[in-house]
């Protein structure tokens, strides 16, 4: 059995992620930015590795001074009117995401869904759907040529998208890097 050199796998993965990010229209960034800017409090949730990407975004939003929380943390507040629930459902639907969207809607919060499948069931409950390209774990057998396994490309696309959003927010707010660093933990 021959194996592909690690450098070649990495190069293919970077190229695939770049192709996916090139497909994201500016309007999706703008929609995401508008929702974040308008929210009083932001609560984020995703399952599996998508959840890890949500945690990374919550951390950076907190560094910029937003009231951002990860659902499931003991300090996560309730969502209320004027708040924003950001969820991730790469394949388009998870029962847990739909249940959370229902609760947020009943409380008067807005729902923003990040997904690779904007036609999935969870999209119908979202106020804003941000569709990002990339094969998810539910499609990994259908997209055998993806450079990485089990939806990893979609998750990396998410991370880059979120970091671009954070950079845009930082630029818009005119916040010096020093301000964000002051909000970074000193308990490392």
PDB file of C-alpha atoms in Angstrom:
ATOM      1  CA  UNK A   1       0.000   0.000   0.000  1.00  0.00           C
ATOM      2  CA  UNK A   2       1.382   3.400  -0.942  1.00  0.00           C
ATOM      3  CA  UNK A   3       0.734   6.428   1.173  1.00  0.00           C
ATOM      4  CA  UNK A   4       0.509  10.028   0.116  1.00  0.00           C
ATOM      5  CA  UNK A   5       3.196  12.226   1.649  1.00  0.00           C
ATOM      6  CA  UNK A   6       1.912  14.463   4.446  1.00  0.00           C
ATOM      7  CA  UNK A   7       3.016  17.613   2.645  1.00  0.00           C
ATOM      8  CA  UNK A   8       0.884  16.651  -0.380  1.00  0.00           C
ATOM      9  CA  UNK A   9      -2.160  16.007   1.816  1.00  0.00           C
ATOM     10  CA  UNK A  10      -1.678  19.380   3.506  1.00  0.00           C
ATOM     11  CA  UNK A  11      -1.307  21.159   0.158  1.00  0.00           C
ATOM     12  CA  UNK A  12      -4.464  19.507  -1.192  1.00  0.00           C
ATOM     13  CA  UNK A  13      -6.388  20.411   1.969  1.00  0.00           C
ATOM     14  CA  UNK A  14      -5.281  24.053   1.834  1.00  0.00           C
ATOM     15  CA  UNK A  15      -6.220  24.245  -1.854  1.00  0.00           C
ATOM     16  CA  UNK A  16      -9.651  22.715  -1.187  1.00  0.00           C
ATOM     17  CA  UNK A  17     -10.342  25.090   1.701  1.00  0.00           C
ATOM     18  CA  UNK A  18      -9.255  28.027  -0.470  1.00  0.00           C
ATOM     19  CA  UNK A  19     -11.628  26.947  -3.254  1.00  0.00           C
ATOM     20  CA  UNK A  20     -14.480  26.711  -0.746  1.00  0.00           C
ATOM     21  CA  UNK A  21     -13.757  30.139   0.774  1.00  0.00           C
ATOM     22  CA  UNK A  22     -13.585  31.672  -2.706  1.00  0.00           C
ATOM     23  CA  UNK A  23     -17.208  30.538  -3.205  1.00  0.00           C
ATOM     24  CA  UNK A  24     -18.509  32.508  -0.206  1.00  0.00           C
ATOM     25  CA  UNK A  25     -20.130  35.733  -1.427  1.00  0.00           C
ATOM     26  CA  UNK A  26     -19.558  38.956   0.498  1.00  0.00           C
ATOM     27  CA  UNK A  27     -23.279  39.084   1.344  1.00  0.00           C
ATOM     28  CA  UNK A  28     -22.879  36.109   3.684  1.00  0.00           C
ATOM     29  CA  UNK A  29     -20.187  37.893   5.653  1.00  0.00           C
ATOM     30  CA  UNK A  30     -22.327  41.034   5.755  1.00  0.00           C
ATOM     31  CA  UNK A  31     -25.394  39.132   6.997  1.00  0.00           C
ATOM     32  CA  UNK A  32     -23.365  37.479   9.754  1.00  0.00           C
ATOM     33  CA  UNK A  33     -21.755  40.784  10.763  1.00  0.00           C
ATOM     34  CA  UNK A  34     -25.097  42.594  10.897  1.00  0.00           C
ATOM     35  CA  UNK A  35     -26.622  39.992  13.212  1.00  0.00           C
ATOM     36  CA  UNK A  36     -23.648  39.999  15.577  1.00  0.00           C
ATOM     37  CA  UNK A  37     -23.515  43.801  15.736  1.00  0.00           C
ATOM     38  CA  UNK A  38     -27.247  44.039  16.514  1.00  0.00           C
ATOM     39  CA  UNK A  39     -27.303  41.423  19.283  1.00  0.00           C
ATOM     40  CA  UNK A  40     -27.351  42.259  22.974  1.00  0.00           C
ATOM     41  CA  UNK A  41     -26.083  38.809  23.921  1.00  0.00           C
ATOM     42  CA  UNK A  42     -24.830  36.042  21.634  1.00  0.00           C
ATOM     43  CA  UNK A  43     -25.169  32.366  22.508  1.00  0.00           C
ATOM     44  CA  UNK A  44     -23.433  29.834  20.259  1.00  0.00           C
ATOM     45  CA  UNK A  45     -23.898  26.097  19.810  1.00  0.00           C
ATOM     46  CA  UNK A  46     -22.758  23.343  17.517  1.00  0.00           C
ATOM     47  CA  UNK A  47     -22.272  19.613  17.848  1.00  0.00           C
ATOM     48  CA  UNK A  48     -18.999  17.732  17.553  1.00  0.00           C
ATOM     49  CA  UNK A  49     -16.154  19.559  15.852  1.00  0.00           C
ATOM     50  CA  UNK A  50     -18.591  22.187  14.570  1.00  0.00           C
ATOM     51  CA  UNK A  51     -19.155  22.945  18.251  1.00  0.00           C
ATOM     52  CA  UNK A  52     -15.424  23.480  18.678  1.00  0.00           C
ATOM     53  CA  UNK A  53     -15.518  26.038  15.872  1.00  0.00           C
ATOM     54  CA  UNK A  54     -18.405  27.767  17.692  1.00  0.00           C
ATOM     55  CA  UNK A  55     -16.317  27.866  20.880  1.00  0.00           C
ATOM     56  CA  UNK A  56     -13.445  29.440  18.956  1.00  0.00           C
ATOM     57  CA  UNK A  57     -15.807  32.109  17.613  1.00  0.00           C
ATOM     58  CA  UNK A  58     -17.311  32.775  21.053  1.00  0.00           C
ATOM     59  CA  UNK A  59     -13.837  33.277  22.472  1.00  0.00           C
ATOM     60  CA  UNK A  60     -12.875  35.835  19.840  1.00  0.00           C
ATOM     61  CA  UNK A  61     -16.196  37.678  20.143  1.00  0.00           C
ATOM     62  CA  UNK A  62     -15.572  37.927  23.882  1.00  0.00           C
ATOM     63  CA  UNK A  63     -12.081  39.270  23.177  1.00  0.00           C
ATOM     64  CA  UNK A  64     -13.726  42.046  21.149  1.00  0.00           C
ATOM     65  CA  UNK A  65     -16.050  42.906  24.037  1.00  0.00           C
ATOM     66  CA  UNK A  66     -19.229  41.169  22.871  1.00  0.00           C
ATOM     67  CA  UNK A  67     -21.363  39.303  25.404  1.00  0.00           C
ATOM     68  CA  UNK A  68     -20.776  35.887  23.830  1.00  0.00           C
ATOM     69  CA  UNK A  69     -21.421  32.559  25.525  1.00  0.00           C
ATOM     70  CA  UNK A  70     -21.245  28.891  24.589  1.00  0.00           C
ATOM     71  CA  UNK A  71     -24.435  26.968  25.248  1.00  0.00           C
ATOM     72  CA  UNK A  72     -23.819  24.308  27.863  1.00  0.00           C
ATOM     73  CA  UNK A  73     -21.307  26.336  29.848  1.00  0.00           C
ATOM     74  CA  UNK A  74     -22.505  26.955  33.384  1.00  0.00           C
ATOM     75  CA  UNK A  75     -22.299  30.719  32.840  1.00  0.00           C
ATOM     76  CA  UNK A  76     -24.423  30.801  29.662  1.00  0.00           C
ATOM     77  CA  UNK A  77     -27.392  33.123  30.216  1.00  0.00           C
ATOM     78  CA  UNK A  78     -30.902  32.620  28.865  1.00  0.00           C
ATOM     79  CA  UNK A  79     -31.601  34.030  25.434  1.00  0.00           C
ATOM     80  CA  UNK A  80     -34.049  36.915  25.439  1.00  0.00           C
ATOM     81  CA  UNK A  81     -35.510  39.423  23.046  1.00  0.00           C
ATOM     82  CA  UNK A  82     -32.707  41.231  21.235  1.00  0.00           C
ATOM     83  CA  UNK A  83     -30.295  38.319  21.649  1.00  0.00           C
ATOM     84  CA  UNK A  84     -28.853  36.044  18.981  1.00  0.00           C
ATOM     85  CA  UNK A  85     -28.529  32.270  18.914  1.00  0.00           C
ATOM     86  CA  UNK A  86     -25.876  31.144  16.433  1.00  0.00           C
ATOM     87  CA  UNK A  87     -26.034  27.438  15.653  1.00  0.00           C
ATOM     88  CA  UNK A  88     -24.118  25.191  13.304  1.00  0.00           C
ATOM     89  CA  UNK A  89     -25.702  22.276  11.481  1.00  0.00           C
ATOM     90  CA  UNK A  90     -23.397  21.375   8.617  1.00  0.00           C
ATOM     91  CA  UNK A  91     -25.653  18.671   7.163  1.00  0.00           C
ATOM     92  CA  UNK A  92     -28.683  20.956   7.420  1.00  0.00           C
ATOM     93  CA  UNK A  93     -30.441  19.476  10.421  1.00  0.00           C
ATOM     94  CA  UNK A  94     -29.846  18.172  13.904  1.00  0.00           C
ATOM     95  CA  UNK A  95     -32.788  17.578  16.239  1.00  0.00           C
ATOM     96  CA  UNK A  96     -30.973  19.347  19.060  1.00  0.00           C
ATOM     97  CA  UNK A  97     -30.393  22.425  16.905  1.00  0.00           C
ATOM     98  CA  UNK A  98     -34.054  22.552  15.932  1.00  0.00           C
ATOM     99  CA  UNK A  99     -35.134  22.306  19.583  1.00  0.00           C
ATOM    100  CA  UNK A 100     -32.798  25.162  20.526  1.00  0.00           C
ATOM    101  CA  UNK A 101     -34.038  27.274  17.626  1.00  0.00           C
ATOM    102  CA  UNK A 102     -37.629  26.785  18.831  1.00  0.00           C
ATOM    103  CA  UNK A 103     -36.716  27.873  22.367  1.00  0.00           C
ATOM    104  CA  UNK A 104     -34.813  30.931  21.134  1.00  0.00           C
ATOM    105  CA  UNK A 105     -37.649  31.968  18.834  1.00  0.00           C
ATOM    106  CA  UNK A 106     -40.197  31.639  21.659  1.00  0.00           C
ATOM    107  CA  UNK A 107     -37.979  33.864  23.832  1.00  0.00           C
ATOM    108  CA  UNK A 108     -37.805  36.547  21.133  1.00  0.00           C
ATOM    109  CA  UNK A 109     -34.182  35.924  20.157  1.00  0.00           C
ATOM    110  CA  UNK A 110     -33.010  35.783  16.572  1.00  0.00           C
ATOM    111  CA  UNK A 111     -31.647  32.591  15.029  1.00  0.00           C
ATOM    112  CA  UNK A 112     -28.603  32.484  12.761  1.00  0.00           C
ATOM    113  CA  UNK A 113     -27.798  29.088  11.258  1.00  0.00           C
ATOM    114  CA  UNK A 114     -24.458  28.174   9.699  1.00  0.00           C
ATOM    115  CA  UNK A 115     -24.761  25.182   7.388  1.00  0.00           C
ATOM    116  CA  UNK A 116     -23.487  23.536   4.243  1.00  0.00           C
ATOM    117  CA  UNK A 117     -27.073  22.612   3.361  1.00  0.00           C
ATOM    118  CA  UNK A 118     -29.326  25.689   3.251  1.00  0.00           C
ATOM    119  CA  UNK A 119     -32.264  23.478   2.238  1.00  0.00           C
ATOM    120  CA  UNK A 120     -32.136  21.421   5.438  1.00  0.00           C
ATOM    121  CA  UNK A 121     -34.904  21.432   8.039  1.00  0.00           C
ATOM    122  CA  UNK A 122     -33.026  23.700  10.461  1.00  0.00           C
ATOM    123  CA  UNK A 123     -32.843  26.483   7.863  1.00  0.00           C
ATOM    124  CA  UNK A 124     -36.618  26.904   7.939  1.00  0.00           C
ATOM    125  CA  UNK A 125     -36.416  27.975  11.593  1.00  0.00           C
ATOM    126  CA  UNK A 126     -33.570  30.448  11.123  1.00  0.00           C
ATOM    127  CA  UNK A 127     -33.952  34.189  10.655  1.00  0.00           C
ATOM    128  CA  UNK A 128     -30.654  34.190   8.769  1.00  0.00           C
ATOM    129  CA  UNK A 129     -28.978  31.254   7.041  1.00  0.00           C
ATOM    130  CA  UNK A 130     -25.270  31.518   6.285  1.00  0.00           C
ATOM    131  CA  UNK A 131     -24.438  28.743   3.842  1.00  0.00           C
ATOM    132  CA  UNK A 132     -20.783  27.790   3.716  1.00  0.00           C
ATOM    133  CA  UNK A 133     -19.490  25.314   1.146  1.00  0.00           C
ATOM    134  CA  UNK A 134     -17.667  22.152   2.035  1.00  0.00           C
ATOM    135  CA  UNK A 135     -18.384  18.474   2.448  1.00  0.00           C
ATOM    136  CA  UNK A 136     -19.792  17.588   5.865  1.00  0.00           C
ATOM    137  CA  UNK A 137     -19.477  14.304   7.703  1.00  0.00           C
ATOM    138  CA  UNK A 138     -22.878  13.240   6.363  1.00  0.00           C
ATOM    139  CA  UNK A 139     -21.480  13.557   2.832  1.00  0.00           C
ATOM    140  CA  UNK A 140     -17.979  12.189   3.260  1.00  0.00           C
ATOM    141  CA  UNK A 141     -18.798   8.951   1.444  1.00  0.00           C
ATOM    142  CA  UNK A 142     -20.342  10.934  -1.437  1.00  0.00           C
ATOM    143  CA  UNK A 143     -17.292  13.221  -1.744  1.00  0.00           C
ATOM    144  CA  UNK A 144     -14.447  10.709  -1.670  1.00  0.00           C
ATOM    145  CA  UNK A 145     -11.983  13.143  -3.254  1.00  0.00           C
ATOM    146  CA  UNK A 146     -12.016  15.570  -0.324  1.00  0.00           C
ATOM    147  CA  UNK A 147      -8.507  16.087   1.026  1.00  0.00           C
ATOM    148  CA  UNK A 148      -9.565  15.500   4.633  1.00  0.00           C
ATOM    149  CA  UNK A 149     -11.854  13.060   6.393  1.00  0.00           C
ATOM    150  CA  UNK A 150     -15.337  13.265   7.844  1.00  0.00           C
ATOM    151  CA  UNK A 151     -16.291  16.887   7.206  1.00  0.00           C
ATOM    152  CA  UNK A 152     -13.004  18.410   8.297  1.00  0.00           C
ATOM    153  CA  UNK A 153     -12.889  20.727   5.276  1.00  0.00           C
ATOM    154  CA  UNK A 154     -16.260  22.250   6.231  1.00  0.00           C
ATOM    155  CA  UNK A 155     -15.048  22.755   9.794  1.00  0.00           C
ATOM    156  CA  UNK A 156     -11.848  24.456   8.629  1.00  0.00           C
ATOM    157  CA  UNK A 157     -13.892  26.663   6.281  1.00  0.00           C
ATOM    158  CA  UNK A 158     -16.010  27.611   9.303  1.00  0.00           C
ATOM    159  CA  UNK A 159     -12.946  28.553  11.331  1.00  0.00           C
ATOM    160  CA  UNK A 160     -11.577  30.769   8.558  1.00  0.00           C
ATOM    161  CA  UNK A 161     -14.996  32.356   7.960  1.00  0.00           C
ATOM    162  CA  UNK A 162     -15.373  33.140  11.674  1.00  0.00           C
ATOM    163  CA  UNK A 163     -11.873  34.565  11.932  1.00  0.00           C
ATOM    164  CA  UNK A 164     -12.550  36.813   8.933  1.00  0.00           C
ATOM    165  CA  UNK A 165     -15.776  37.970  10.626  1.00  0.00           C
ATOM    166  CA  UNK A 166     -13.819  38.729  13.809  1.00  0.00           C
ATOM    167  CA  UNK A 167     -11.169  40.666  11.871  1.00  0.00           C
ATOM    168  CA  UNK A 168     -13.886  42.673  10.111  1.00  0.00           C
ATOM    169  CA  UNK A 169     -15.571  43.411  13.455  1.00  0.00           C
ATOM    170  CA  UNK A 170     -12.270  44.476  14.973  1.00  0.00           C
ATOM    171  CA  UNK A 171     -11.575  46.797  12.050  1.00  0.00           C
ATOM    172  CA  UNK A 172     -15.110  48.237  12.149  1.00  0.00           C
ATOM    173  CA  UNK A 173     -14.966  48.840  15.888  1.00  0.00           C
ATOM    174  CA  UNK A 174     -11.557  50.455  15.519  1.00  0.00           C
ATOM    175  CA  UNK A 175     -10.377  48.414  18.452  1.00  0.00           C
ATOM    176  CA  UNK A 176      -6.642  48.254  18.987  1.00  0.00           C
ATOM    177  CA  UNK A 177      -5.210  44.778  19.407  1.00  0.00           C
ATOM    178  CA  UNK A 178      -4.169  45.770  22.929  1.00  0.00           C
ATOM    179  CA  UNK A 179      -7.848  46.050  23.965  1.00  0.00           C
ATOM    180  CA  UNK A 180      -8.579  42.512  22.810  1.00  0.00           C
ATOM    181  CA  UNK A 181      -5.455  41.254  24.564  1.00  0.00           C
ATOM    182  CA  UNK A 182      -6.657  42.811  27.830  1.00  0.00           C
ATOM    183  CA  UNK A 183      -9.720  40.527  27.638  1.00  0.00           C
ATOM    184  CA  UNK A 184      -7.573  37.440  27.055  1.00  0.00           C
ATOM    185  CA  UNK A 185      -7.181  35.173  30.051  1.00  0.00           C
ATOM    186  CA  UNK A 186      -4.119  35.521  32.232  1.00  0.00           C
ATOM    187  CA  UNK A 187      -4.649  32.057  33.716  1.00  0.00           C
ATOM    188  CA  UNK A 188      -2.654  30.077  31.178  1.00  0.00           C
TER     189      UNK A 188
END
